[in-house]
């Protein structure tokens, strides 16, 4: 079949070598998935060819019968997956098969422990792909010729999966790709007709292109149902015939009632390039001004590069069953970038480009429809399967939160889906909805209260929470970075304003009883002189000093102005390298605290100054902030400790 010119040997990129190693050693319990992966690639290659042929039908080279063939050879010990799809040039082979370009790969692979059972799961985040061939083969060859090439010149890639591969120029009559697996001695059962067929049916039945196998004696007879798709065989014809093993129709075009859960799942793995089952799916045909079908999935696990803006996978666009493009940004908002699946439109032109997509009115309608479907899927899950929704939220909640910021029109709808940690049950997960919070609000409570913290622990122990604990008022604990932006955009829910416990004067309204107010007034009088002295001592460090009824256990805390940047937001901006002037805040002192009492009675000037600075620094530290001059704090603290000892 091929003549070879010079052969070159090349080394795999380190990441590829690591991945291969992992693949071979950790996926042993799920061996047959290699077939799914290779057929999935063949199917993608066929999709790409059909798309490109819309504008250049010379690419078909006179053969527009696209099919995937699976052939085994018992004597040679090989299993071959052959397609007449788009094929690859030598350069494409080197980039697509020899390297992994996804950013963060190195870090991800390094994070995988030697714990192989765990790695087998984690690898799902990556997608197993072509390299899964090495689970069953000790040598893999790939012979490929790009569709429309001027000559029959093709490229042959070969590797034993041990760090190197060879490339050579060969000739290949037909376009497309053959992947030839030299099976390991212990994997010979993949040379069994029944085994291969049943694996294809199990994993690849949903593939839209026909998957052909040579008819084997004694097999066709029990295949009554598939007669219409089988190649015709006449009794006198002795040479074996190709027959279609799969259903070979686009899954999403079939009626829901005719699709099994397994088929939905396997299709997801193909379209989502995922190794694991999806968490949920929604399949719907939308009819109206525009007609389209969606089959959308929510994955179980976040891909390791969820935050990479250049990721290519997303929702695949088809027009009348012809694949057009993958990951079209105009079809899904960024805050739903976890969604995988397909949308098949009847109205878009086949030659649609990304530019046309941006202008076509049908696209807006389709996007709107899809967003609506994703919302219904999530709302339904939240309502009927809280455990599943929790799993979704733990994985993708941070992404969905961006919707509050980005999508004004759906702010309310996203808000209902939000989940937070709160002081209510002190749970470790984010499982409190705003609706649940509102339902627990005290009768006279006016606002939904929240506190921002670097971590759940920091938020939970925030000094500002003390009075809320005492009064039994629930506070939401916001610990994700995006929460700072979230609360800047979500001003109210269900008519109740959202209010930070660390901002502004505390107005607990009716919840403060007369006695509380009287007590505070009494303290304000009593501590008037002290307040002035502390303020003079701290000078530029604070905007104001006052006594508070916010605290029960802590001596002091810092409060931001109603419209100031929050301290945590300032920190985030500064860490991101932005020049942010620090806003001065109000220091509040707890008049009932012994340290504040002691400050009031302090006669020694130095000790008074040290203690006031320490109360300021403590307030900053206990909310998770950083001291501008830690050495100064230590010096003052030590001064006090020592003077206490000698006193
Ligand atoms: P993925 O399919 O998720 O992109 P794979 O490891 O399965 O990852 O494949 C890597 C790349 O190799 C594909 O994206 C494609 O560009 C190329 N490729 C693999 N198999 C084929 C094939 N049969 N025909 C053409 N290109 C292929
Ligand atoms: Mg693949």
XYZ file of C-alpha atoms and ligand atoms in Angstrom:
675
model
C 0.000 0.000 0.000
C 2.797 2.381 0.675
C 6.277 3.237 -0.380
C 8.506 4.976 2.045
C 10.979 7.767 1.647
C 13.221 8.770 4.542
C 11.834 8.026 7.977
C 12.290 10.538 10.765
C 12.125 9.847 14.457
C 10.826 12.494 16.831
C 10.246 12.746 20.546
C 6.816 13.381 22.009
C 6.280 16.560 23.950
C 6.802 15.804 27.659
C 3.110 16.295 28.405
C 2.151 13.727 25.796
C 4.583 11.244 27.288
C 3.139 11.722 30.739
C -0.395 11.415 29.475
C 0.420 8.244 27.572
C 1.958 6.762 30.641
C -1.067 7.528 32.739
C -3.427 6.276 30.111
C -1.718 2.955 29.747
C -1.476 2.359 33.457
C -4.699 3.714 34.817
C -7.432 2.905 32.344
C -7.046 -0.852 32.329
C -10.534 -1.471 33.673
C -12.180 0.358 30.815
C -10.197 -0.822 27.868
C -12.761 -0.862 25.135
C -13.220 2.919 25.258
C -10.328 3.247 22.797
C -12.754 2.203 20.075
C -15.207 4.907 21.042
C -12.433 7.517 20.964
C -11.078 6.501 17.572
C -14.537 6.290 16.028
C -15.348 9.648 17.571
C -12.296 11.155 15.857
C -13.227 9.523 12.558
C -16.728 10.940 12.874
C -15.364 14.439 13.597
C -13.096 14.126 10.545
C -16.102 13.172 8.415
C -18.065 16.156 9.788
C -15.222 18.498 8.907
C -14.965 17.142 5.387
C -18.663 17.557 4.739
C -18.533 21.124 6.003
C -15.563 22.079 3.853
C -17.066 20.362 0.843
C -20.042 22.728 0.971
C -17.857 25.377 -0.602
C -15.481 23.018 -2.422
C -16.974 19.745 -3.503
C -13.749 18.788 -5.246
C -12.700 17.610 -1.789
C -14.870 14.547 -2.259
C -12.583 13.430 -5.076
C -15.565 11.766 -6.674
C -16.436 9.773 -3.561
C -19.049 11.393 -1.386
C -20.048 8.180 0.368
C -18.584 8.914 3.759
C -18.148 5.962 6.080
C -16.044 4.651 8.911
C -14.685 1.146 8.484
C -13.546 -1.155 11.252
C -11.432 -4.033 10.008
C -9.594 -6.719 11.900
C -6.900 -9.034 10.712
C -6.387 -12.094 12.854
C -3.135 -13.063 11.205
C -1.485 -9.695 11.493
C -3.013 -9.103 14.918
C -4.317 -5.724 13.885
C -7.500 -3.764 14.281
C -7.902 -0.835 11.885
C -10.248 2.108 12.090
C -10.408 3.747 8.715
C -12.251 6.882 7.638
C -12.549 8.861 4.434
C -12.909 12.146 6.240
C -10.825 15.296 6.081
C -7.430 13.662 6.771
C -4.306 15.464 7.974
C -1.190 17.014 6.497
C 2.190 16.098 7.979
C 2.196 19.358 9.961
C -1.248 18.654 11.310
C -0.189 15.186 12.391
C 2.747 16.636 14.301
C 0.631 19.226 16.084
C -2.507 17.177 16.639
C -0.952 13.866 17.556
C 2.497 14.811 18.868
C 1.622 17.727 21.142
C -1.035 18.941 23.519
C -1.658 22.632 23.133
C -4.179 23.178 25.917
C -2.855 25.684 28.401
C -2.442 24.433 31.930
C -1.739 20.878 30.798
C 1.635 20.728 32.463
C 0.262 21.845 35.813
C -2.665 19.502 35.507
C -0.521 16.462 34.802
C 1.833 17.351 37.613
C -1.077 17.521 40.001
C -2.025 13.936 39.267
C -0.774 11.771 42.039
C 0.625 8.326 41.643
C -2.713 7.064 42.924
C -3.848 5.376 39.774
C -7.447 4.705 40.608
C -7.843 8.394 41.286
C -5.979 9.349 38.160
C -8.279 7.249 36.050
C -11.070 9.531 37.169
C -9.131 12.733 36.858
C -8.039 11.923 33.386
C -11.673 12.357 32.456
C -11.191 16.074 32.971
C -8.732 15.915 30.197
C -10.505 13.725 27.696
C -8.657 10.616 26.660
C -8.729 10.902 22.895
C -6.378 9.393 20.389
C -3.809 8.189 22.919
C -6.309 5.721 24.348
C -5.227 3.501 21.432
C -2.217 2.582 23.539
C -4.388 0.981 26.182
C -4.787 -2.050 23.934
C -2.024 -1.665 21.372
C 1.722 -1.897 21.815
C 2.223 -0.217 18.456
C -0.036 2.210 16.634
C 0.299 3.424 13.063
C -1.675 6.253 11.533
C -1.687 6.732 7.785
C -3.431 9.835 6.610
C -3.940 11.918 3.501
C -5.607 15.297 3.502
C -8.723 15.580 1.342
C -8.110 17.512 -1.857
C -4.341 17.007 -1.834
C -2.800 17.387 -5.277
C -1.058 14.010 -5.180
C -1.451 10.739 -3.349
C 1.335 11.740 -1.028
C 0.379 10.870 2.511
C 2.024 10.643 5.903
C 2.612 7.604 8.058
C 3.000 8.119 11.767
C 3.973 5.263 14.007
C 4.749 4.835 17.662
C 5.136 2.196 20.326
C 3.953 4.733 22.883
C 7.351 4.878 24.524
C 8.296 8.491 24.042
C 9.027 8.630 20.347
C 7.255 8.385 17.074
C 8.349 8.134 13.458
C 7.060 10.056 10.476
C 7.505 9.095 6.866
C 6.045 10.039 3.538
C 4.004 7.294 1.906
C 1.318 7.131 -0.741
C -2.321 6.533 -0.057
C -4.948 6.259 -2.762
C -7.970 7.412 -0.843
C -8.267 10.494 1.332
C -8.754 10.168 5.076
C -7.145 8.353 7.929
C -6.387 4.751 8.856
C -5.466 4.023 12.434
C -3.858 0.611 12.698
C -3.578 -0.949 16.131
C -1.109 -3.765 16.723
C -2.864 -5.376 19.618
C -1.058 -6.414 22.763
C -0.970 -10.212 23.112
C -3.466 -10.062 26.003
C -5.944 -7.926 24.019
C -6.590 -10.372 21.215
C -10.278 -10.603 21.963
C -10.618 -7.369 20.017
C -10.048 -9.567 16.988
C -13.383 -11.155 17.676
C -16.186 -10.042 15.411
C -18.822 -10.191 18.093
C -16.721 -8.330 20.613
C -16.004 -5.487 18.206
C -19.604 -5.214 17.048
C -21.011 -5.159 20.511
C -18.477 -2.550 21.585
C -19.449 -0.347 18.661
C -23.138 -0.773 19.453
C -22.550 0.001 23.068
C -20.406 3.094 22.638
C -20.859 4.392 19.123
C -24.382 3.593 18.059
C -25.227 7.311 18.034
C -22.570 8.196 15.452
C -24.285 9.821 12.474
C -22.008 8.229 9.900
C -22.283 4.562 8.976
C -19.755 2.378 10.765
C -19.083 -0.526 8.453
C -17.742 -3.988 9.162
C -17.304 -6.895 6.848
C -20.198 -9.252 7.074
C -19.136 -12.355 8.851
C -20.501 -15.812 8.214
C -23.361 -16.729 10.489
C -23.751 -13.203 11.718
C -26.058 -11.443 9.287
C -28.846 -13.923 9.948
C -29.701 -12.628 13.383
C -29.707 -9.024 12.256
C -33.236 -8.822 10.920
C -33.897 -5.316 12.158
C -30.990 -3.849 10.291
C -31.742 -5.279 6.893
C -32.490 -1.980 5.276
C -29.092 -0.614 6.114
C -27.042 -3.643 5.228
C -25.297 -3.815 1.939
C -27.136 -6.040 -0.452
C -25.914 -9.565 -0.682
C -26.923 -12.008 -3.321
C -26.755 -15.692 -2.488
C -24.189 -16.433 -5.177
C -21.945 -13.590 -4.114
C -19.161 -15.193 -2.086
C -17.007 -12.125 -1.408
C -17.746 -10.564 1.952
C -19.929 -7.475 1.998
C -19.777 -4.378 4.165
C -22.626 -3.848 6.512
C -23.590 -1.028 8.799
C -23.214 -1.856 12.461
C -24.689 1.287 14.030
C -27.963 3.150 13.615
C -26.145 5.816 11.589
C -28.596 8.633 12.102
C -28.006 11.862 13.987
C -29.116 11.097 17.532
C -30.750 14.466 18.153
C -33.056 14.024 15.165
C -34.600 10.912 16.642
C -37.687 11.002 18.828
C -36.931 11.216 22.541
C -38.963 8.110 23.182
C -36.654 6.120 20.924
C -33.437 7.162 22.615
C -32.166 5.284 25.643
C -30.297 6.867 28.552
C -27.195 4.949 27.463
C -27.384 6.451 24.002
C -27.678 9.952 25.417
C -24.695 9.233 27.641
C -22.473 7.840 24.917
C -23.355 10.681 22.603
C -22.342 13.089 25.334
C -18.926 11.490 25.638
C -18.437 11.956 21.920
C -19.699 15.497 21.645
C -18.309 16.650 24.989
C -14.921 14.944 24.569
C -15.489 13.665 28.070
C -14.707 10.378 29.673
C -17.390 10.518 32.318
C -21.165 10.412 32.197
C -22.924 13.779 32.069
C -24.861 15.148 35.021
C -27.990 15.993 33.057
C -29.291 16.677 29.588
C -32.133 18.411 27.836
C -33.352 17.496 24.384
C -35.931 19.660 22.669
C -37.195 20.725 19.306
C -38.129 24.382 19.176
C -40.553 25.589 16.604
C -41.752 29.096 15.933
C -40.300 31.759 13.761
C -37.142 29.669 13.683
C -36.867 25.940 13.907
C -34.059 24.179 15.677
C -33.257 21.184 17.813
C -31.064 21.304 20.878
C -29.467 18.488 22.792
C -27.566 20.080 25.636
C -25.630 18.542 28.495
C -24.272 19.660 31.829
C -21.041 17.770 32.605
C -20.376 16.204 35.959
C -16.905 17.515 36.325
C -15.249 20.756 35.308
C -12.557 20.386 32.681
C -9.211 21.396 34.129
C -9.050 24.371 31.796
C -12.512 25.766 32.505
C -10.915 29.172 33.010
C -9.013 29.153 29.755
C -10.696 31.660 27.480
C -9.449 29.913 24.364
C -10.964 26.528 25.011
C -12.561 25.221 21.887
C -15.199 22.834 23.103
C -18.703 24.017 23.723
C -21.883 23.678 21.769
C -21.544 22.337 18.246
C -23.566 24.053 15.572
C -25.207 21.976 12.849
C -27.325 23.250 10.016
C -29.777 20.641 8.739
C -27.579 17.890 10.204
C -24.390 19.224 8.625
C -21.732 20.066 11.177
C -20.722 23.728 10.863
C -18.557 24.679 13.811
C -17.630 23.955 17.360
C -17.740 26.310 20.305
C -19.511 29.170 18.544
C -19.387 31.951 21.121
C -22.424 33.705 19.785
C -24.604 30.764 20.695
C -23.965 30.522 24.417
C -23.195 33.265 26.920
C -19.870 32.927 28.712
C -21.471 32.163 32.042
C -22.932 29.019 30.505
C -19.640 27.865 29.040
C -19.897 24.574 30.913
C -22.715 23.458 28.592
C -21.873 20.866 25.921
C -23.977 19.506 23.110
C -25.415 20.323 19.735
C -27.851 22.724 18.188
C -29.182 21.954 14.734
C -30.850 24.803 12.904
C -33.116 24.672 9.884
C -32.869 28.370 9.123
C -29.199 29.246 8.960
C -27.442 29.062 5.593
C -25.034 26.155 5.190
C -22.173 28.473 4.341
C -22.509 30.329 7.618
C -19.264 31.782 8.945
C -18.488 33.235 12.346
C -19.000 36.714 10.872
C -22.390 35.852 9.426
C -23.297 34.264 12.709
C -22.798 37.555 14.498
C -25.299 39.315 12.273
C -27.938 36.693 11.636
C -31.212 37.354 13.484
C -31.844 33.634 13.770
C -28.732 33.346 15.924
C -30.111 35.690 18.566
C -33.333 33.756 18.670
C -31.500 30.430 18.912
C -29.231 31.706 21.642
C -32.191 32.992 23.582
C -33.940 29.666 23.187
C -30.902 27.702 24.298
C -30.299 29.907 27.331
C -33.936 29.392 28.237
C -33.526 25.632 27.950
C -30.431 25.616 30.148
C -32.291 27.663 32.739
C -35.226 25.241 32.705
C -32.854 22.325 33.054
C -31.158 23.878 36.071
C -34.389 25.103 37.648
C -35.911 21.706 37.254
C -32.863 20.083 38.817
C -32.837 22.542 41.716
C -36.488 21.861 42.366
C -36.608 18.113 41.963
C -33.171 16.823 42.710
C -31.419 18.980 45.286
C -28.512 16.589 45.607
C -27.773 16.702 41.903
C -28.164 20.446 41.851
C -25.699 20.685 44.705
C -23.233 18.681 42.655
C -23.759 21.074 39.766
C -23.389 24.091 42.011
C -20.189 22.839 43.647
C -18.668 22.374 40.196
C -19.993 25.253 38.139
C -21.583 27.677 40.602
C -18.705 30.137 40.301
C -19.243 30.255 36.546
C -22.997 30.688 36.737
C -22.519 33.579 39.174
C -20.961 35.555 36.323
C -24.464 35.627 34.857
C -25.570 38.119 37.518
C -22.857 40.451 36.291
C -23.085 39.785 32.565
C -26.695 39.168 31.782
C -28.933 41.916 33.026
C -32.016 40.452 31.362
C -31.678 37.196 33.276
C -30.365 38.565 36.571
C -33.444 37.542 38.511
C -33.399 34.049 37.035
C -29.736 33.531 37.863
C -30.295 34.960 41.353
C -32.822 32.242 42.103
C -30.253 29.605 41.191
C -27.506 31.015 43.407
C -26.386 29.104 46.480
C -24.330 30.406 49.382
C -22.864 29.295 52.631
C -24.489 30.996 55.564
C -24.475 31.162 59.335
C -27.780 29.302 59.368
C -26.604 25.715 59.463
C -22.877 26.405 59.411
C -22.564 23.907 56.585
C -19.366 23.605 54.609
C -21.038 23.673 51.220
C -22.862 26.488 49.472
C -26.426 25.300 49.755
C -28.516 28.270 50.864
C -30.685 29.883 48.209
C -31.794 33.490 48.485
C -35.359 32.246 48.636
C -34.539 30.083 51.640
C -32.774 33.017 53.296
C -35.737 35.312 52.750
C -38.107 32.713 54.132
C -36.088 32.677 57.365
C -35.812 36.455 57.716
C -37.000 37.895 61.018
C -40.259 39.705 60.854
C -38.725 43.167 61.222
C -35.540 42.390 59.297
C -35.150 44.734 56.336
C -32.096 43.485 54.469
C -30.350 40.347 53.295
C -27.010 40.432 55.106
C -23.727 39.093 53.823
C -20.074 39.163 54.715
C -17.114 38.693 52.383
C -14.148 36.641 53.473
C -11.006 35.112 52.033
C -12.144 31.698 53.217
C -15.143 30.161 54.866
C -13.332 30.156 58.200
C -12.365 33.805 57.893
C -15.906 34.791 56.947
C -17.448 32.765 59.748
C -15.218 34.388 62.357
C -15.588 37.882 61.038
C -16.038 40.184 64.038
C -18.973 41.910 62.381
C -21.041 38.785 62.710
C -21.151 38.904 66.490
C -24.245 41.020 66.844
C -26.006 38.996 64.148
C -25.314 35.802 66.048
C -26.640 37.381 69.202
C -29.810 38.515 67.476
C -30.187 35.241 65.567
C -30.026 36.932 62.171
C -28.694 34.807 59.336
C -25.735 36.124 57.346
C -24.558 34.833 53.964
C -20.867 33.950 53.900
C -19.341 35.013 50.568
C -15.981 33.465 49.860
C -15.557 33.290 46.079
C -13.677 36.114 44.386
C -16.491 36.683 41.947
C -18.799 37.405 44.910
C -17.345 40.883 45.245
C -18.616 41.677 41.759
C -21.767 39.725 42.316
C -22.892 41.923 45.212
C -21.962 45.012 43.231
C -24.512 43.961 40.633
C -27.156 42.227 42.664
C -28.661 45.005 44.706
C -31.802 43.260 45.808
C -33.687 40.030 45.761
C -37.412 39.690 46.177
C -37.596 43.388 47.039
C -35.043 43.052 49.870
C -31.771 44.947 49.582
C -28.494 43.088 49.978
C -26.373 44.650 52.673
C -22.805 44.019 53.776
C -22.388 43.624 57.514
C -19.071 45.458 57.201
C -20.414 48.588 55.581
C -22.150 51.676 56.917
C -23.786 52.318 60.243
C -25.529 49.255 61.486
C -29.239 49.762 61.176
C -30.946 46.720 62.500
C -34.143 48.733 62.648
C -36.861 47.221 64.731
C -34.574 44.402 65.716
C -32.768 46.737 68.060
C -34.862 47.106 71.126
C -35.113 50.253 73.200
C -32.724 48.897 75.800
C -30.034 48.377 73.161
C -30.374 51.938 71.948
C -30.331 53.390 75.440
C -27.232 51.411 76.266
C -25.401 52.631 73.169
C -26.308 56.235 73.937
C -25.024 55.821 77.450
C -21.719 54.449 76.170
C -21.435 57.213 73.597
C -21.483 59.754 76.409
C -19.205 57.804 78.657
C -16.582 57.118 76.003
C -16.600 60.536 74.342
C -13.176 61.554 75.641
C -11.616 58.191 74.945
C -12.884 58.239 71.345
C -11.245 61.604 70.773
C -7.942 60.497 72.236
C -7.866 57.310 70.124
C -8.719 59.259 67.018
C -5.900 61.717 67.578
C -3.502 58.864 68.290
C -4.348 56.906 65.139
C -4.513 59.985 62.967
C -4.501 59.183 59.248
C -5.082 55.470 59.794
C -8.818 55.875 60.348
C -11.642 58.017 59.108
C -13.436 58.049 62.401
C -13.609 56.230 65.715
C -16.856 55.374 67.481
C -18.361 52.993 70.010
C -20.500 50.222 68.655
C -23.074 47.650 69.605
C -21.996 45.479 66.692
C -19.545 43.470 68.759
C -19.978 41.052 71.592
C -16.680 39.156 71.871
C -14.160 41.232 69.936
C -12.809 44.564 71.174
C -12.791 46.293 67.790
C -13.703 46.155 64.119
C -13.410 48.231 60.965
C -16.383 49.481 58.976
C -16.445 50.765 55.387
C -18.574 53.628 54.164
C -21.831 52.709 52.433
C -20.437 53.491 48.983
C -16.759 52.715 49.527
C -14.940 49.803 47.945
C -15.003 46.950 50.406
C -11.722 46.027 52.029
C -11.718 42.632 50.357
C -12.353 44.168 46.946
C -9.446 46.545 47.512
C -7.246 43.586 48.317
C -8.289 41.697 45.178
C -7.648 44.718 42.976
C -4.268 45.315 44.550
C -3.294 41.674 44.139
C -4.296 41.965 40.494
C -1.704 44.711 40.199
C -4.087 47.660 40.102
C -3.126 50.849 41.868
C -5.894 51.185 44.391
C -5.863 53.991 46.941
C -6.837 52.543 50.283
C -10.014 54.004 51.639
C -9.908 55.020 55.266
C -12.379 53.179 57.405
C -14.122 53.724 60.694
C -12.772 51.969 63.762
C -15.524 50.767 66.039
C -14.789 49.889 69.650
C -16.746 47.517 71.811
C -17.363 49.473 75.046
C -18.150 46.293 76.962
C -14.821 44.682 76.214
C -12.209 44.591 79.029
C -9.448 45.801 76.706
C -11.458 48.878 75.802
C -12.201 49.396 79.497
C -8.512 49.176 80.174
C -7.772 51.670 77.416
C -10.206 54.075 79.025
C -8.345 53.893 82.312
C -4.866 53.943 80.816
C -2.789 56.811 82.216
C 0.547 56.075 80.562
C 0.803 57.900 77.198
C 2.950 55.287 75.444
C 0.843 52.380 76.604
C -2.310 54.187 75.487
C -0.888 54.724 72.022
C 0.340 51.111 71.745
C -2.997 49.690 72.822
C -5.006 51.855 70.421
C -2.761 50.804 67.557
C -3.114 47.192 68.573
C -6.910 47.437 68.629
C -6.758 48.863 65.126
C -4.378 46.150 63.887
C -6.442 43.390 65.496
C -9.556 44.615 63.749
C -7.718 44.405 60.443
C -6.232 40.982 61.150
C -9.427 39.372 62.354
C -11.257 40.171 59.122
C -8.418 38.591 57.143
C -6.682 41.838 56.203
C -2.975 42.563 56.066
C -1.023 44.970 58.216
C 0.849 47.726 56.439
C 3.628 47.526 59.021
C 3.652 44.149 60.831
C 6.939 44.944 62.618
C 5.344 47.991 64.199
C 2.496 45.810 65.466
C 4.899 43.285 66.971
C 6.957 46.011 68.625
C 3.902 47.607 70.239
C 2.491 44.259 71.315
C 5.772 43.215 72.922
C 6.036 46.568 74.630
C 2.639 45.991 76.227
C 3.346 42.385 77.157
C 6.547 43.367 78.919
C 5.091 46.386 80.648
C 2.258 44.165 81.881
C 4.811 41.811 83.375
C 6.733 44.455 85.258
C 3.642 46.362 86.335
P -9.982 15.557 20.468
O -10.774 14.653 19.589
O -10.651 15.795 21.779
O -9.575 16.833 19.776
P -7.988 13.502 20.223
O -6.791 13.142 21.025
O -9.023 12.456 20.107
O -8.607 14.823 20.838
O -7.528 13.910 18.772
C -6.555 14.915 18.595
C -6.670 15.579 17.251
O -6.130 14.748 16.231
C -8.086 15.875 16.798
O -8.553 17.095 17.327
C -7.906 15.929 15.273
O -7.453 17.216 14.878
C -6.813 14.940 15.014
N -7.350 13.636 14.580
C -7.453 12.522 15.327
N -7.993 11.516 14.628
C -8.253 12.004 13.384
C -8.830 11.467 12.193
N -9.271 10.211 12.131
N -8.915 12.287 11.104
C -8.464 13.554 11.154
N -7.936 14.124 12.244
C -7.821 13.359 13.357
Mg -11.164 12.701 20.030
